[in-house]
Structure formats: C-alpha cells, structure tokens
XYZ file of C-alpha atoms in Angstrom:
339
model
C -175.547 -22.024 -42.526
C -173.960 -19.491 -39.245
C -173.777 -16.460 -40.232
C -170.700 -14.801 -40.078
C -170.280 -12.477 -37.032
C -168.747 -8.453 -37.839
C -166.143 -6.943 -35.748
C -167.148 -4.283 -32.902
C -167.812 -0.989 -34.319
C -167.047 1.832 -32.180
C -169.140 5.060 -31.619
C -168.542 6.099 -34.906
C -169.326 2.869 -36.939
C -165.224 1.891 -36.825
C -163.559 -1.171 -36.290
C -161.673 -0.283 -32.356
C -157.503 -0.073 -32.857
C -155.816 -3.363 -32.140
C -153.645 -1.102 -30.354
C -156.445 0.627 -28.081
C -156.408 -0.081 -24.111
C -159.353 0.692 -22.018
C -159.190 4.168 -20.764
C -158.593 2.777 -17.493
C -155.439 1.061 -18.450
C -153.721 3.909 -19.243
C -154.359 6.048 -15.504
C -151.547 3.837 -13.746
C -149.491 5.257 -16.404
C -150.365 9.009 -16.461
C -149.987 9.029 -12.825
C -146.569 7.776 -13.886
C -145.593 10.719 -15.472
C -147.152 12.767 -13.255
C -144.972 12.087 -10.374
C -142.044 12.157 -12.745
C -142.732 15.419 -14.047
C -142.839 16.093 -10.055
C -139.432 14.803 -9.154
C -138.058 16.529 -12.087
C -139.374 19.401 -11.716
C -137.546 18.822 -7.845
C -134.743 17.858 -9.079
C -134.446 21.119 -11.400
C -135.290 22.960 -8.118
C -133.064 21.614 -6.548
C -129.765 21.996 -9.056
C -130.875 26.160 -8.937
C -130.010 26.223 -5.074
C -127.251 24.356 -5.790
C -125.960 26.441 -8.711
C -126.992 29.747 -6.820
C -125.793 28.903 -3.142
C -123.930 26.192 -2.715
C -121.991 26.128 0.187
C -125.938 27.227 1.922
C -128.300 25.482 0.402
C -126.194 21.419 -0.593
C -125.135 22.315 3.643
C -126.863 19.109 5.583
C -128.632 22.103 8.136
C -130.582 23.636 5.304
C -131.487 20.207 3.912
C -132.653 19.130 7.584
C -134.588 22.323 8.260
C -135.807 22.722 4.734
C -137.729 18.483 5.449
C -138.316 19.600 8.138
C -140.552 22.656 7.514
C -142.370 19.992 4.904
C -143.450 17.912 7.667
C -145.577 20.250 9.304
C -147.655 21.873 6.191
C -147.098 18.078 3.958
C -149.203 16.505 7.911
C -151.759 18.809 7.132
C -151.601 18.717 2.688
C -152.227 14.544 3.529
C -155.242 14.950 5.144
C -156.681 17.734 2.699
C -155.589 15.578 -0.249
C -158.225 13.036 1.431
C -161.131 15.436 2.056
C -160.551 17.374 -2.337
C -161.132 13.622 -2.913
C -163.891 13.100 -2.271
C -165.148 16.497 -3.445
C -164.543 18.173 -1.011
C -162.857 21.731 0.917
C -161.125 22.443 4.325
C -160.127 25.729 4.603
C -160.309 25.840 8.619
C -156.562 23.463 8.154
C -154.804 26.514 9.289
C -157.085 28.251 11.663
C -157.648 24.496 13.372
C -153.375 24.154 14.026
C -153.157 27.697 15.773
C -156.104 26.610 17.631
C -154.453 23.072 18.279
C -151.432 24.693 18.992
C -152.508 27.713 21.745
C -154.880 25.055 23.153
C -152.113 22.867 24.041
C -149.490 25.501 25.312
C -151.694 27.335 27.835
C -150.374 26.959 31.724
C -153.056 24.827 32.806
C -152.577 22.365 29.787
C -148.883 22.000 30.537
C -148.601 21.593 33.581
C -149.742 17.723 32.493
C -146.594 17.528 30.465
C -146.153 15.607 27.314
C -148.735 14.151 27.476
C -151.347 16.701 27.761
C -150.395 18.856 25.480
C -149.982 15.984 22.630
C -153.100 15.163 23.723
C -155.033 18.039 23.832
C -153.441 18.989 20.307
C -155.292 15.628 18.927
C -158.494 16.515 20.571
C -159.062 19.449 19.129
C -158.391 18.853 15.921
C -160.468 16.018 16.843
C -163.249 18.288 17.289
C -162.859 20.383 15.185
C -163.048 17.806 12.280
C -166.150 16.771 13.520
C -167.736 20.133 13.865
C -166.865 20.137 10.470
C -167.940 16.984 9.362
C -171.749 18.059 10.623
C -171.993 20.373 9.094
C -171.276 19.416 6.015
C -172.332 15.620 6.196
C -175.941 16.054 8.266
C -175.912 19.553 8.409
C -176.566 20.082 4.194
C -174.119 22.955 4.564
C -171.467 23.712 1.341
C -168.012 22.753 2.575
C -166.412 26.302 1.644
C -169.316 28.229 3.423
C -169.547 26.055 6.687
C -165.130 25.519 6.404
C -165.217 29.202 6.268
C -166.995 29.411 9.158
C -164.784 26.967 11.490
C -161.795 29.668 10.079
C -162.977 32.861 11.407
C -164.593 31.360 14.701
C -161.539 29.093 15.571
C -159.068 32.038 14.577
C -161.410 34.283 17.242
C -161.232 31.877 19.892
C -156.906 31.419 19.806
C -156.908 35.020 19.610
C -158.897 34.860 22.316
C -157.194 32.228 24.497
C -153.681 34.086 23.779
C -154.713 37.298 24.369
C -152.536 38.059 21.376
C -149.242 36.728 23.692
C -146.811 33.956 22.324
C -147.335 30.745 24.965
C -144.044 29.377 25.765
C -143.286 26.132 26.643
C -141.536 24.959 28.805
C -141.897 21.099 28.566
C -139.295 19.751 28.577
C -139.921 16.514 26.149
C -141.695 18.320 24.204
C -138.490 21.525 23.716
C -136.347 18.335 23.514
C -138.206 16.721 20.312
C -136.432 19.541 18.689
C -133.068 19.748 19.574
C -129.991 17.699 17.781
C -129.692 14.974 19.942
C -133.193 13.608 19.351
C -132.425 12.718 15.718
C -132.124 9.639 14.436
C -129.411 9.071 12.199
C -129.522 12.076 11.207
C -133.681 12.559 10.212
C -135.748 14.645 12.535
C -138.393 12.894 14.521
C -140.157 15.360 13.007
C -139.279 14.513 9.332
C -140.305 10.898 10.744
C -143.567 12.409 12.141
C -144.143 12.971 8.611
C -143.366 9.729 6.828
C -145.199 7.966 8.738
C -148.348 9.942 8.457
C -147.447 10.187 4.314
C -147.098 5.805 4.774
C -150.197 5.846 6.404
C -152.194 7.607 3.422
C -151.261 6.523 0.796
C -151.872 2.886 2.384
C -155.351 4.484 3.347
C -156.423 5.612 0.110
C -154.330 2.853 -1.952
C -155.062 0.111 -0.354
C -157.944 0.226 2.396
C -161.582 -0.291 1.397
C -162.310 3.808 2.459
C -159.694 4.915 -0.200
C -161.795 3.386 -2.363
C -165.134 4.454 -0.807
C -163.300 7.889 -0.647
C -162.411 8.386 -4.979
C -166.154 7.399 -5.215
C -167.413 9.503 -3.402
C -165.257 11.883 -5.124
C -166.278 10.785 -8.552
C -170.170 10.706 -8.393
C -171.205 10.584 -4.942
C -174.870 9.782 -6.024
C -173.576 6.738 -8.171
C -171.674 5.724 -4.945
C -174.873 5.858 -2.686
C -176.712 3.637 -5.121
C -173.848 1.546 -4.662
C -174.274 0.636 -0.976
C -171.848 3.766 -0.061
C -173.373 5.537 3.303
C -172.670 8.894 1.440
C -172.596 11.787 4.480
C -171.120 8.775 6.895
C -167.956 8.789 5.099
C -167.597 13.039 4.868
C -168.118 12.639 8.129
C -164.803 10.908 8.197
C -162.828 12.121 5.600
C -163.326 15.639 8.085
C -162.868 13.983 11.082
C -158.977 12.722 9.403
C -158.583 16.429 8.393
C -158.757 17.537 12.065
C -156.460 14.681 13.298
C -153.564 15.771 10.871
C -153.705 19.226 11.630
C -153.944 17.977 15.355
C -150.417 16.067 14.636
C -149.765 19.312 12.944
C -150.336 21.972 15.707
C -148.496 19.297 17.504
C -145.072 19.564 15.460
C -145.492 22.731 15.177
C -144.895 23.251 18.918
C -142.112 21.790 18.923
C -140.736 23.380 16.366
C -141.187 26.933 18.016
C -141.122 26.077 20.815
C -144.684 28.489 21.148
C -148.129 28.133 20.953
C -149.368 31.510 18.735
C -152.304 32.433 17.344
C -150.999 33.460 14.364
C -149.942 29.729 13.736
C -150.532 28.002 10.512
C -151.111 31.679 8.559
C -152.180 30.174 4.635
C -152.293 26.832 5.525
C -155.529 26.060 4.126
C -153.934 27.488 0.505
C -150.914 26.174 0.341
C -151.959 22.356 1.198
C -154.814 22.987 -1.007
C -152.063 24.191 -3.487
C -149.798 21.305 -3.155
C -152.435 18.497 -3.391
C -153.654 20.382 -6.919
C -150.321 20.187 -8.227
C -149.950 16.631 -6.872
C -152.342 15.323 -9.772
C -155.551 15.987 -7.527
C -158.291 17.166 -8.692
C -160.048 20.036 -7.436
C -162.899 18.831 -8.625
C -163.362 14.854 -6.702
C -162.435 11.535 -8.329
C -158.834 11.029 -7.829
C -156.495 11.875 -5.260
C -152.906 11.207 -4.990
C -150.672 11.008 -1.405
C -146.985 10.992 -3.740
C -147.865 13.693 -5.330
C -148.915 15.887 -2.555
C -145.971 15.047 -0.456
C -144.397 16.166 -3.772
C -145.919 19.071 -4.107
C -145.163 19.912 -0.521
C -141.446 19.540 -1.628
C -141.653 21.602 -4.415
C -142.901 25.092 -2.407
C -140.862 24.411 0.555
C -137.896 23.968 -1.808
C -138.904 27.382 -3.549
C -139.069 28.645 -0.321
C -135.755 27.919 1.021
C -133.305 28.924 -2.454
C -135.684 32.855 -2.397
C -135.266 32.834 1.287
C -131.029 32.062 0.506
C -131.108 34.028 -2.462
C -132.566 37.004 0.128
C -135.696 37.311 -3.108
C -138.981 39.215 -1.919
C -141.357 36.991 -0.700
C -143.736 38.815 -2.757
C -142.013 37.310 -6.589
C -141.847 34.031 -3.988
C -146.430 34.138 -4.093
C -146.283 34.944 -7.574
C -144.143 31.554 -8.795
C -146.139 29.644 -6.449
C -149.134 31.281 -8.280
C -147.522 30.692 -12.040
C -146.979 26.921 -10.686
C -150.271 26.256 -9.788
C -152.467 27.929 -12.654
C -150.237 26.307 -14.456
C -151.009 22.980 -12.662
C -155.251 23.272 -12.940
C -154.624 23.922 -16.534
C -152.380 20.502 -17.321
C -155.176 18.637 -15.178
C -157.913 20.455 -17.608
C -155.903 19.654 -20.410
C -155.502 15.826 -19.506
C -158.832 15.010 -18.097
C -160.320 15.865 -21.955
C -157.775 13.995 -23.742
C -158.948 11.431 -21.243
C-alpha cells in the first residue's frame, strides 16, 4: 500500500504558509518601495523649496543649475556604486577628480585643444583607477588603505602641478559647452552626459554578466571564486570603471568652472558614498542600485540648493546630511534583519 506523503515543513516543524513566497521573490518589491520612498523625499524637498522660495527655486535657470551641479558628483557616484556593490570602497575619487582636472588644464595640455583636455582627463582617471585596482586586487591591500594612499598622493600631485594656482581654460570648444547656446532643448550638455552615464551604468549592472559578477563578488567573494569568477580581475575592472567615471567628472567640472584647481572634488568621496547608501546600495556589498544612487545625488543637491537660497549656514546643511545618512543605514539594517 502506498504510504501518504507528508506535507513539507519549515525549520520549526510547521507547514509553510500557502501565501508565503521565497525571499528572492520579494526583492523587486522591496526595491520598488525604496525607489518610491526616495521619490517621495525628493518630491517633498521640491515642495519645500517651492514654498520657501517659489520665485527662485522653481525658476528654470535654478532647476538647470541643480541638475548641472548634480551631474558632476552623479557621474562619480555611478562608479562608486559599482565598487561598493562588490564589497569595496574608494576614498580617492575626489582627489582623482582634482588631479585629472589640473593635469588636463595645464598650458601644455591645452595646446592640443578640446580633444587633448578630454583625453588627458580620461587617461589620468583610468591611470589612478588602475593603480587602485592593482593594489587592492593583486597587492592584497585593504581597499580603505589603498584608496586612502591614493587620496593623499593625488592631492599632493595636484598641488605640485598647480603650485596652488588656478589654471584658467582658454579653449573655446570647452568653454562653449558650459554656455546656454550649447543647451539641447533647454537641457545643459553636462546633464545629457550624466544621463548617458547613468543609463550605461544601469544596463551594465542589471543586464550584463559583468553586473552579475559584481553582485556575486560583493555577496560572497569565496563563493564567487568557486563558481569560476576571477575575483581579482573583476575588482581590477571595477576600480578602472571608478577611475573612468572620475575622469569624466573631471572634464565636466572643467566645463562647469572653466578652470582646473587642486581643491576640486573636495569631499566628493563622502558625497558619493552617502548618495549610494541612501539610494539602497549595501555598504557591505552584494546589492547595488544605480537608480537609487542617482536619486540620492538629486536629494543631496536639492538640499544644498534649498539651503543656499534660504541663506542657511553650511554647518546646518552638513548636520542634515549626516542625519539622512544615519537614517538610511538604520533602515538598511532593519531591512536586512527582516529579510
């Protein structure tokens, strides 16, 4: 006689609930909730800005300024999101932006025109990313220490190149990109570049093998290695990607300011990390979201703009940013425990 098959039971010996879904089924829903929450925060900030300074905040020029300022740090944040998703960190992004901007605006470099400035900024960013990647992936250094060393070295080299002076850009092709005559349907070229980088980053992280490997390395590097992923090479590629984003951001900053300074990119590393964290990227690795990171950048940039329009002190602004970061981390920890 055939024995009846007992129903499956969970770890506590109880039958599973009929409506319960596997944990991974809930990930898209939680991601949507995070995105909607960030959109809600951004909408609330827009309302606050519109109520406190309606004539100034909602002005088209001011909104263009917010998006333009968000573009530079936004490109850096896209690269930082990849690094953090893989369980790493990059404290040198601001210094790399400074070094790339001053190296690309020297008199010798400007003699080669638009192409020379762009090429130099990208190469310097990639070179610094390569050094970071080699130290972390093949040198066995902790990412915090390796990128901290790059931060100090790049800042020092940028200061040595400029001798503390501002390097003015004289190439017309670069300067015109920052003028209103170059806007496309009212959108600044810098914002268009930011949008292209964001789309490319989203596709790379969510629709390619490279993105899946990045998440796998951040989730469990040893398991990824046993699955056949070259973890060291993947980490090298990620720091190269971060360096490339810094090179792009440096060029955008040159267009925005019309100069190169050794103080460029100050605290960019903290802003990029903070934007990625509040966007939903896990600081411990294993999960990253480009959409959330971009929304995080827009939130921080909007806060800065509102504070500036209302003539509020910068120290209050920093306190507000710190409170947002703490709240985001606490929400992440709570979400991880309930998952």
